[in-house]
XYZ file of C-alpha atoms in Angstrom:
615
model
C 37.212 -36.019 191.269
C 39.902 -37.964 193.259
C 42.881 -35.664 194.231
C 44.756 -38.227 196.308
C 46.911 -39.019 193.248
C 48.288 -35.300 193.547
C 49.288 -35.714 197.006
C 52.852 -36.445 196.276
C 53.059 -33.512 193.908
C 51.615 -31.227 196.545
C 54.077 -32.549 199.114
C 57.041 -31.908 196.686
C 56.110 -28.362 195.803
C 55.081 -27.421 199.266
C 58.494 -28.620 200.515
C 60.117 -26.385 198.113
C 57.834 -23.362 199.129
C 58.756 -24.027 202.777
C 62.483 -23.901 201.997
C 61.959 -20.630 200.266
C 59.939 -19.384 203.400
C 62.956 -20.355 205.714
C 65.550 -18.752 203.644
C 63.263 -15.562 202.951
C 62.761 -15.221 206.809
C 66.173 -15.599 207.625
C 67.197 -12.891 204.964
C 64.518 -10.648 206.433
C 65.659 -11.134 210.023
C 69.290 -10.148 209.124
C 68.011 -7.116 207.368
C 64.658 -6.016 208.814
C 64.405 -2.834 206.677
C 64.315 -5.033 203.430
C 61.081 -5.450 201.549
C 61.982 -8.063 199.001
C 62.220 -11.188 201.444
C 58.788 -10.340 202.864
C 57.447 -10.336 199.350
C 58.960 -13.668 198.638
C 57.717 -15.034 201.952
C 54.211 -13.747 201.244
C 53.914 -15.444 197.758
C 55.303 -18.679 199.076
C 52.772 -18.848 201.852
C 49.801 -17.680 199.514
C 50.781 -20.455 197.073
C 50.688 -23.185 199.867
C 47.351 -21.850 200.912
C 45.973 -22.138 197.430
C 47.414 -25.665 196.907
C 46.102 -26.857 200.265
C 42.575 -25.358 199.579
C 42.457 -27.278 196.291
C 43.468 -30.526 197.816
C 40.933 -30.134 200.636
C 43.641 -29.854 203.455
C 41.692 -27.527 205.650
C 44.193 -27.427 208.520
C 47.080 -26.439 206.246
C 44.983 -23.777 204.361
C 43.743 -22.284 207.692
C 47.170 -21.961 209.114
C 48.572 -20.500 205.953
C 45.789 -18.002 205.780
C 46.472 -16.848 209.461
C 50.211 -16.598 208.601
C 49.308 -14.467 205.420
C 47.366 -12.186 207.604
C 50.125 -11.551 209.843
C 52.460 -10.777 206.868
C 49.929 -8.605 205.389
C 49.827 -6.528 208.749
C 53.582 -6.220 208.587
C 53.533 -5.015 204.804
C 50.671 -2.481 205.738
C 52.966 -1.311 208.612
C 50.025 -1.906 211.005
C 52.614 -4.011 212.862
C 56.288 -3.340 213.447
C 59.070 -5.898 212.753
C 60.720 -7.224 216.062
C 62.515 -10.313 217.392
C 59.167 -11.462 218.890
C 57.373 -11.182 215.443
C 60.134 -13.248 213.830
C 59.955 -15.864 216.430
C 56.229 -16.327 215.759
C 56.687 -16.517 212.160
C 59.439 -19.156 212.419
C 56.918 -21.056 214.627
C 54.298 -20.805 212.234
C 56.468 -22.073 209.262
C 57.641 -24.894 211.376
C 53.893 -25.691 212.121
C 53.104 -25.385 208.470
C 55.773 -27.905 207.511
C 54.365 -30.661 210.046
C 50.933 -29.990 208.862
C 51.899 -30.427 205.120
C 53.649 -33.652 205.884
C 50.637 -34.998 207.732
C 48.159 -34.044 205.183
C 50.128 -35.642 202.319
C 50.315 -38.769 204.325
C 46.562 -38.802 204.871
C 46.812 -38.170 208.563
C 45.870 -34.535 208.753
C 46.402 -33.291 212.236
C 43.787 -31.256 214.056
C 44.432 -27.498 213.564
C 46.613 -26.095 216.050
C 44.067 -23.543 217.307
C 46.384 -21.904 219.866
C 48.886 -20.989 217.162
C 46.171 -19.692 214.816
C 44.569 -17.815 217.624
C 48.151 -16.229 218.395
C 48.639 -15.317 214.722
C 45.299 -13.792 214.445
C 45.735 -11.678 217.658
C 48.955 -10.356 216.646
C 47.957 -9.386 213.128
C 44.758 -7.786 214.729
C 46.148 -5.994 217.570
C 49.590 -5.286 216.327
C 51.318 -6.330 219.676
C 53.428 -8.957 221.001
C 55.246 -9.251 224.362
C 58.913 -8.702 223.787
C 61.429 -11.496 223.830
C 65.229 -11.176 223.905
C 67.061 -12.310 221.045
C 70.736 -12.106 219.958
C 71.619 -9.277 217.829
C 71.349 -10.176 213.922
C 74.637 -10.901 212.642
C 75.772 -9.280 209.487
C 75.039 -10.973 206.192
C 77.733 -11.846 203.674
C 78.177 -8.764 201.497
C 77.781 -9.729 197.884
C 80.970 -7.907 196.937
C 82.853 -10.345 199.177
C 81.440 -13.537 197.567
C 83.198 -15.262 194.657
C 81.905 -14.853 191.082
C 80.738 -17.783 189.165
C 82.157 -17.915 185.524
C 80.730 -20.181 182.798
C 83.821 -21.355 180.677
C 84.415 -23.309 177.472
C 87.930 -24.785 176.842
C 89.112 -26.212 173.590
C 92.276 -28.381 173.435
C 94.337 -28.190 170.241
C 93.219 -30.740 167.707
C 96.557 -32.273 167.234
C 97.464 -32.651 171.002
C 98.328 -35.922 172.253
C 96.029 -37.411 174.972
C 93.439 -34.574 174.943
C 91.649 -36.207 177.915
C 94.789 -36.044 180.132
C 95.205 -32.444 178.942
C 91.661 -31.582 179.861
C 92.124 -33.180 183.407
C 95.037 -30.911 183.859
C 93.048 -27.823 182.848
C 90.473 -28.798 185.394
C 93.191 -29.372 188.046
C 94.472 -25.826 187.403
C 90.995 -24.458 187.535
C 90.443 -26.216 190.914
C 93.350 -24.370 192.414
C 91.621 -21.129 191.624
C 88.142 -22.104 193.222
C 85.459 -24.617 193.122
C 84.078 -26.420 189.802
C 80.704 -27.560 189.024
C 78.602 -28.381 185.917
C 81.462 -30.262 183.929
C 80.260 -31.114 180.651
C 80.648 -33.776 179.182
C 81.018 -35.641 182.424
C 84.534 -36.692 183.684
C 84.120 -40.235 182.387
C 83.682 -39.307 178.739
C 86.861 -36.988 179.012
C 88.985 -40.145 179.454
C 87.586 -41.801 176.307
C 89.624 -42.189 173.053
C 87.011 -40.252 170.962
C 87.110 -37.236 173.199
C 87.289 -34.211 170.750
C 88.880 -31.619 173.290
C 86.099 -29.368 173.829
C 84.509 -29.137 177.113
C 82.866 -26.565 179.617
C 82.392 -26.107 183.334
C 81.548 -23.406 185.993
C 84.123 -21.988 188.147
C 83.374 -19.977 191.569
C 86.361 -17.996 192.196
C 87.532 -14.629 193.177
C 90.200 -14.417 190.347
C 89.689 -12.132 187.476
C 88.958 -13.196 183.997
C 92.466 -12.473 182.790
C 93.974 -14.440 185.786
C 91.721 -17.517 184.957
C 92.637 -17.256 181.177
C 96.514 -16.934 182.076
C 96.299 -19.969 184.232
C 94.352 -22.181 181.893
C 96.359 -21.249 179.011
C 99.478 -22.066 180.851
C 98.658 -25.694 180.789
C 99.710 -26.057 177.154
C 97.945 -27.419 174.115
C 94.972 -25.302 175.005
C 93.672 -23.512 171.948
C 91.115 -21.221 173.601
C 89.423 -20.316 176.819
C 85.916 -18.663 176.321
C 83.738 -17.026 179.006
C 80.155 -17.178 178.623
C 77.618 -15.297 180.818
C 75.670 -17.702 183.198
C 72.037 -17.492 182.548
C 70.264 -15.350 185.175
C 68.161 -17.338 187.636
C 64.934 -15.977 186.225
C 65.753 -17.110 182.788
C 66.887 -20.564 183.869
C 63.407 -22.327 183.480
C 63.320 -20.944 179.936
C 66.550 -22.501 178.951
C 65.806 -25.939 179.680
C 62.665 -28.133 180.007
C 62.568 -29.984 183.034
C 60.265 -32.884 184.435
C 60.011 -34.357 187.942
C 61.183 -37.964 188.111
C 60.717 -40.260 190.949
C 64.162 -40.995 192.591
C 63.244 -44.729 192.660
C 63.139 -44.815 188.915
C 66.652 -43.187 188.769
C 67.899 -45.763 191.148
C 66.308 -48.571 189.174
C 67.823 -47.095 185.826
C 71.258 -46.947 187.622
C 70.960 -50.447 188.874
C 70.422 -51.652 185.170
C 73.029 -49.526 183.812
C 75.209 -51.216 186.357
C 74.362 -54.604 184.992
C 75.022 -53.497 181.555
C 78.562 -52.469 182.718
C 79.153 -55.909 184.003
C 77.750 -57.531 180.672
C 79.824 -55.030 178.719
C 82.966 -56.050 180.657
C 82.285 -59.825 180.235
C 81.631 -59.308 176.508
C 84.932 -57.414 176.012
C 86.844 -60.296 177.686
C 85.205 -62.967 175.653
C 85.396 -61.133 172.270
C 89.164 -60.420 173.032
C 89.651 -64.117 173.615
C 87.821 -65.168 170.511
C 90.025 -62.983 168.169
C 86.817 -62.575 165.988
C 87.081 -59.066 164.130
C 83.297 -58.898 163.790
C 82.747 -59.765 167.357
C 85.381 -57.418 168.522
C 83.885 -54.603 166.567
C 80.444 -55.133 167.988
C 81.981 -55.336 171.445
C 83.630 -52.016 171.087
C 80.415 -50.297 169.849
C 78.382 -51.715 172.679
C 81.108 -50.575 175.149
C 80.934 -47.058 173.621
C 77.111 -47.004 173.914
C 76.998 -48.144 177.463
C 79.799 -45.843 178.440
C 77.774 -42.923 176.955
C 74.585 -44.144 178.675
C 76.328 -44.469 182.039
C 77.640 -41.127 181.851
C 74.221 -39.620 181.220
C 72.523 -41.616 183.881
C 75.138 -40.408 186.285
C 74.670 -36.827 185.128
C 70.909 -37.076 185.806
C 71.500 -38.130 189.281
C 73.958 -35.317 190.152
C 72.454 -32.710 192.395
C 73.842 -29.462 193.726
C 75.089 -29.830 197.613
C 73.013 -26.560 197.997
C 69.904 -28.717 198.317
C 71.227 -29.947 201.606
C 73.099 -27.013 202.665
C 69.982 -24.754 202.571
C 68.535 -26.473 205.766
C 71.571 -25.349 207.884
C 71.076 -21.522 208.227
C 67.787 -22.069 210.051
C 69.617 -24.737 212.265
C 72.339 -22.293 213.065
C 69.935 -19.552 213.690
C 67.831 -21.615 216.182
C 71.135 -22.917 218.006
C 72.439 -19.350 218.421
C 69.323 -18.530 220.144
C 69.224 -21.678 222.308
C 72.928 -21.213 223.353
C 72.858 -17.455 223.783
C 75.467 -17.080 221.213
C 75.820 -14.779 218.220
C 76.790 -16.862 215.137
C 77.225 -15.776 211.604
C 76.819 -18.669 209.123
C 78.052 -18.576 205.631
C 78.061 -21.141 202.767
C 80.312 -21.539 199.632
C 80.256 -23.974 196.823
C 76.511 -24.548 196.845
C 76.542 -25.514 193.166
C 78.955 -28.236 193.576
C 77.291 -31.526 192.582
C 77.030 -35.104 194.163
C 75.244 -38.271 193.261
C 71.781 -38.045 194.893
C 72.443 -41.219 196.787
C 75.366 -39.779 198.546
C 73.779 -36.495 199.057
C 70.759 -37.928 200.844
C 73.132 -39.663 203.277
C 75.469 -36.646 203.954
C 72.989 -34.434 205.714
C 73.073 -36.147 208.980
C 76.895 -36.017 209.490
C 76.775 -32.315 208.763
C 73.983 -31.797 211.394
C 76.239 -33.434 213.991
C 79.253 -31.419 213.154
C 77.549 -28.114 212.891
C 75.889 -28.597 216.304
C 79.271 -29.383 217.764
C 80.823 -26.380 216.188
C 77.973 -24.248 217.593
C 78.137 -25.746 221.156
C 81.597 -26.742 221.658
C 83.465 -24.520 219.095
C 82.004 -21.172 219.259
C 82.401 -18.972 222.571
C 79.890 -16.996 224.277
C 80.065 -13.396 223.279
C 81.909 -12.328 226.568
C 84.414 -15.193 226.186
C 85.290 -14.137 222.685
C 85.673 -10.501 223.725
C 87.973 -11.512 226.463
C 90.026 -13.641 224.109
C 90.238 -10.556 221.841
C 87.934 -11.781 219.257
C 84.755 -10.091 217.978
C 81.564 -11.049 219.776
C 80.115 -12.880 216.626
C 81.504 -16.229 216.142
C 81.432 -17.629 212.630
C 80.706 -21.106 210.870
C 81.680 -21.663 207.408
C 80.267 -24.730 205.385
C 81.945 -24.981 202.038
C 82.181 -27.658 199.298
C 84.995 -27.960 196.700
C 85.785 -30.534 193.942
C 89.008 -32.397 194.426
C 89.711 -34.718 191.341
C 86.882 -37.200 191.457
C 85.871 -36.489 195.117
C 84.143 -33.706 196.906
C 85.451 -32.116 200.028
C 82.892 -30.529 202.470
C 84.403 -28.540 205.263
C 82.721 -27.292 208.625
C 85.090 -24.621 209.917
C 84.538 -22.454 213.045
C 86.735 -19.568 214.504
C 85.991 -20.790 218.115
C 88.167 -22.065 220.901
C 89.659 -25.060 219.165
C 90.309 -28.518 220.672
C 92.505 -28.841 223.666
C 94.550 -31.815 222.838
C 96.243 -32.345 226.194
C 92.714 -32.307 227.965
C 91.471 -34.900 225.223
C 94.412 -37.149 225.703
C 94.114 -36.962 229.484
C 90.483 -38.029 229.413
C 91.174 -40.709 226.923
C 93.855 -42.244 229.047
C 91.354 -42.058 232.122
C 88.863 -44.221 230.020
C 91.399 -46.577 228.548
C 91.003 -45.212 225.191
C 94.365 -43.442 224.621
C 96.471 -44.190 221.651
C 100.107 -45.195 222.322
C 101.459 -41.756 221.850
C 102.682 -38.678 223.904
C 100.701 -36.167 221.798
C 97.657 -36.303 219.418
C 98.173 -35.560 215.906
C 95.119 -34.596 213.758
C 94.698 -38.152 212.556
C 94.881 -39.565 216.163
C 92.625 -36.753 217.622
C 89.954 -37.552 215.188
C 90.070 -41.320 215.867
C 89.684 -40.525 219.682
C 86.756 -38.185 219.295
C 85.124 -40.709 216.997
C 85.026 -43.501 219.798
C 81.468 -44.295 220.625
C 80.467 -42.300 224.076
C 83.615 -40.258 223.939
C 82.938 -36.525 224.926
C 84.879 -33.645 226.659
C 81.778 -31.890 227.629
C 81.423 -31.067 231.349
C 77.604 -31.620 231.247
C 75.021 -32.925 228.679
C 73.100 -30.287 226.941
C 70.231 -30.307 224.547
C 72.676 -29.984 221.923
C 75.528 -32.149 222.368
C 77.568 -33.630 225.058
C 76.858 -37.373 224.703
C 79.741 -38.483 222.595
C 77.680 -39.216 219.645
C 78.290 -36.550 216.992
C 81.719 -37.247 215.666
C 81.127 -40.943 215.968
C 77.967 -40.882 213.806
C 79.684 -38.674 211.242
C 82.779 -40.923 210.981
C 80.600 -44.041 210.822
C 78.242 -42.709 207.958
C 81.031 -41.103 205.977
C 83.122 -44.189 206.001
C 79.809 -46.182 204.808
C 79.815 -43.750 201.825
C 83.410 -44.714 200.968
C 84.603 -41.383 202.293
C 86.897 -40.059 204.999
C 86.501 -37.691 207.911
C 89.623 -35.538 208.782
C 90.124 -32.754 211.280
C 92.346 -29.749 211.655
C 92.193 -27.779 214.972
C 94.279 -24.962 216.663
C 93.794 -24.153 220.177
C 91.993 -20.640 220.532
C 91.880 -20.434 216.732
C 89.256 -22.846 215.595
C 88.432 -26.185 214.024
C 87.756 -27.629 210.609
C 86.309 -30.844 209.921
C 86.672 -32.095 206.475
C 84.350 -34.796 204.805
C 85.778 -36.301 201.617
C 83.275 -38.460 199.583
C 83.405 -39.768 196.044
C 81.100 -38.207 193.352
C 79.178 -41.457 192.981
C 79.021 -44.803 194.573
C 77.164 -46.754 192.014
C 79.824 -47.266 189.162
C 83.599 -46.473 189.795
C 86.711 -46.699 187.938
C 89.214 -49.137 189.789
C 92.546 -50.524 189.633
C 92.774 -54.149 189.884
C 95.457 -55.588 191.897
C 96.529 -59.286 192.966
C 97.865 -60.442 196.340
C 97.921 -64.045 197.604
C 96.314 -65.423 194.475
C 93.210 -63.204 194.777
C 92.131 -59.935 192.904
C 91.274 -56.764 194.740
C 89.852 -53.508 193.415
C 91.307 -50.291 194.406
C 89.053 -47.078 193.536
C 91.085 -45.153 191.138
C 90.033 -41.909 192.690
C 92.365 -42.745 195.572
C 95.321 -43.791 193.343
C 98.031 -41.130 192.958
C 100.475 -43.161 191.021
C 102.072 -46.709 190.742
C 105.939 -47.292 191.499
C 108.037 -50.397 191.950
C 108.811 -51.498 195.661
C 112.560 -51.095 195.444
C 114.394 -52.530 198.715
C 117.040 -49.996 198.329
C 114.594 -47.168 198.747
C 113.199 -48.604 201.945
C 113.512 -46.811 205.428
C 111.866 -46.732 208.748
C 109.502 -44.165 210.533
C 108.675 -44.648 214.130
C 109.659 -48.520 213.853
C 107.539 -48.853 210.671
C 108.624 -49.542 207.119
C 108.428 -46.823 204.610
C 109.303 -46.229 201.073
C 111.106 -43.253 199.865
C 109.512 -42.097 196.535
C 110.971 -38.739 195.051
C 112.206 -37.547 198.617
C 108.910 -38.188 200.151
C 108.722 -40.973 202.906
C 105.420 -42.976 202.569
C 104.527 -45.709 205.099
C 104.048 -49.213 203.470
C 101.290 -51.697 203.625
C 101.863 -55.217 202.239
C 98.486 -56.351 200.905
C 99.548 -60.115 200.932
C 100.203 -59.820 204.667
C 96.868 -58.381 205.200
C 94.898 -61.086 203.213
C 97.114 -64.127 203.297
C 98.087 -66.417 206.057
C 101.813 -66.261 205.088
C 103.972 -63.230 205.138
C 105.016 -61.537 201.928
C 108.602 -61.771 200.586
C 110.002 -58.349 200.889
C 112.959 -58.947 198.604
C 113.123 -57.740 194.917
C 110.908 -55.331 193.048
C 107.010 -55.508 193.107
C 104.442 -53.289 192.027
C 103.230 -50.546 194.709
C 100.151 -48.388 194.428
C 100.501 -44.819 196.120
C 97.126 -44.330 197.745
C 96.256 -40.650 198.439
C 93.359 -39.493 200.683
C 93.457 -35.796 201.449
C 96.959 -35.007 202.542
C 97.793 -38.489 203.671
C 99.682 -41.146 201.622
C 100.356 -44.848 201.845
C 102.171 -47.262 199.622
C 100.266 -50.391 199.001
C 102.595 -53.197 197.815
C 100.929 -55.932 195.775
C 101.898 -59.017 193.928
C 100.780 -57.876 190.462
C 98.715 -55.006 188.731
C 95.997 -56.640 186.553
C 94.634 -53.384 184.886
C 91.731 -50.835 185.013
C 88.011 -51.551 184.909
C 84.650 -49.903 185.513
C 83.223 -51.771 188.426
C 79.752 -51.876 189.897
C 79.426 -51.592 193.594
C 77.307 -54.513 194.508
C 75.078 -54.613 197.752
C 77.332 -56.251 200.341
C 76.222 -57.645 203.824
C 79.660 -57.992 205.381
C 80.047 -61.275 207.415
C 81.185 -61.011 211.084
C 84.859 -60.601 211.427
C 85.571 -59.160 207.923
C 88.536 -56.897 207.994
C 87.941 -53.164 208.133
C 89.982 -52.366 205.101
C 87.241 -54.202 202.839
C 84.728 -51.639 201.523
C 82.562 -53.722 199.250
C 82.346 -56.246 196.495
C 81.959 -56.265 192.722
C 81.865 -58.839 189.722
C 84.678 -58.612 187.400
C 84.852 -59.033 183.644
C 85.432 -62.825 183.800
C 82.412 -63.299 186.080
C 84.494 -63.762 189.322
C 83.713 -61.801 192.497
C 86.321 -59.437 193.893
C 86.509 -57.444 197.151
C 86.925 -53.575 196.920
C 89.468 -51.983 199.276
C 88.739 -49.119 201.494
C 91.642 -46.831 201.010
C 91.056 -44.706 204.068
C 91.050 -48.021 206.201
C 94.408 -48.926 204.588
C 95.832 -45.620 205.486
């Protein structure tokens, strides 16, 4: 029997069991007296051994068997738990991961005889040379963690603009905590036939009465009902699931994108024709394509926890390498992102977490001298913000010395024209290739690559990287990315005779450019909108050879990215449209504010503007 066709399944399932091994071992290390983590670890290793033996992967099976023997010695109390035991177990799991990857690729490595001998010796003799390790940091107590509530909300049937009312409810809920599992998807809430009933999960410390009061306060909300989230043990029974190759989902998404372009084109042609029958068919096709688009997007949505779960082990290893005591917490793991974005966000987070551990968190003696606890803390969190997800890496370390950064930037000729570094200028300086404030290069950081890589990758995803830091108190990096990149709702604008698409997720509102409301901030033109001063950007001046006329009233798009705003002045607003982000090889010299390209309903190409670059 040819088992090679099962190699992919073996690899997928083994990776899941290895993730469980790491999480169980971390939980066990933080609470050595616990028995449940070692039982979970034993089951996962045993399953990998059985699958490997079935596939004929002898090296994997032997390594798993030796690890299992060591765990059995610990369960039978023939061997006492110690930092050295945990160290050898982590080493065994790392080796298992490499062996699994090699076996599935058809290049099974020779058995690591030295490691197997060490595992067998420890299991048989019950002894290990002691190694010094940082004290286990306390795990986050369950009582401190926010609760997850499953809610169903119904908008009153006679309410006007039920979709807008639903959006207000979700925004009110976001103020209480983090949202996930919104059904139907956000795209369907904006449709005219939305009936007003929707559900979501809310992770918050607020009580049920506080949540109910806040949501009913929106108005036109008929009911707010709490439903008990299904226990994890019952989840497989609630829904039937199958594994789908991600390439098939990518292909399906591409085909849906082509359908959206065709739908937009058909809508424009039928409107021009004035044929009632054609208009009816066009509207029906539009509804079907929108529904299919929402379902495919929902199928691609994946909890960020799938990426987050790799970082507790990373921080644990960093704390040992650096001789620091670091507690690592995670929040909002159930927030969902498009799989294509999730796959790309891991690398920037690795760099930011490594920087936080190396540059941010002080040594225990430095922290005690500064009046802090010996244990530093890094928090990785995710929250929904409108149609974006904000991922924060926060540490309670030494913070960033802005004067020192500015002084070094001036020495290297990279200083901005400013006497002090604002948060925005600070992140731009730190993101310059090769720029670092480290006195020496370590195995963790110091080469001036981390923030540069994070900024480059995040911008390529249509997102932004922001920074908040207070000297002596800590630093927070904020990554904001859209929920999906494949199909986005955009506002079409016109400048210099060409049309440009602005992703609607970054549009706060539209106003008129009124000359009487113009002022200046630091020698730069700004617009006063409801007592708020917002810097202006004239799109025609950016894209056309001639300067724009600044007299009279013209449409202005207020862009909002995080806490920053800009007023984009255009020649005309064309309308809204679902656009497909086309693969785009930017030619040399293309301005940085161009973030992609698309095909409009009339078949003409248009450039997509990068809101972060315009800001």
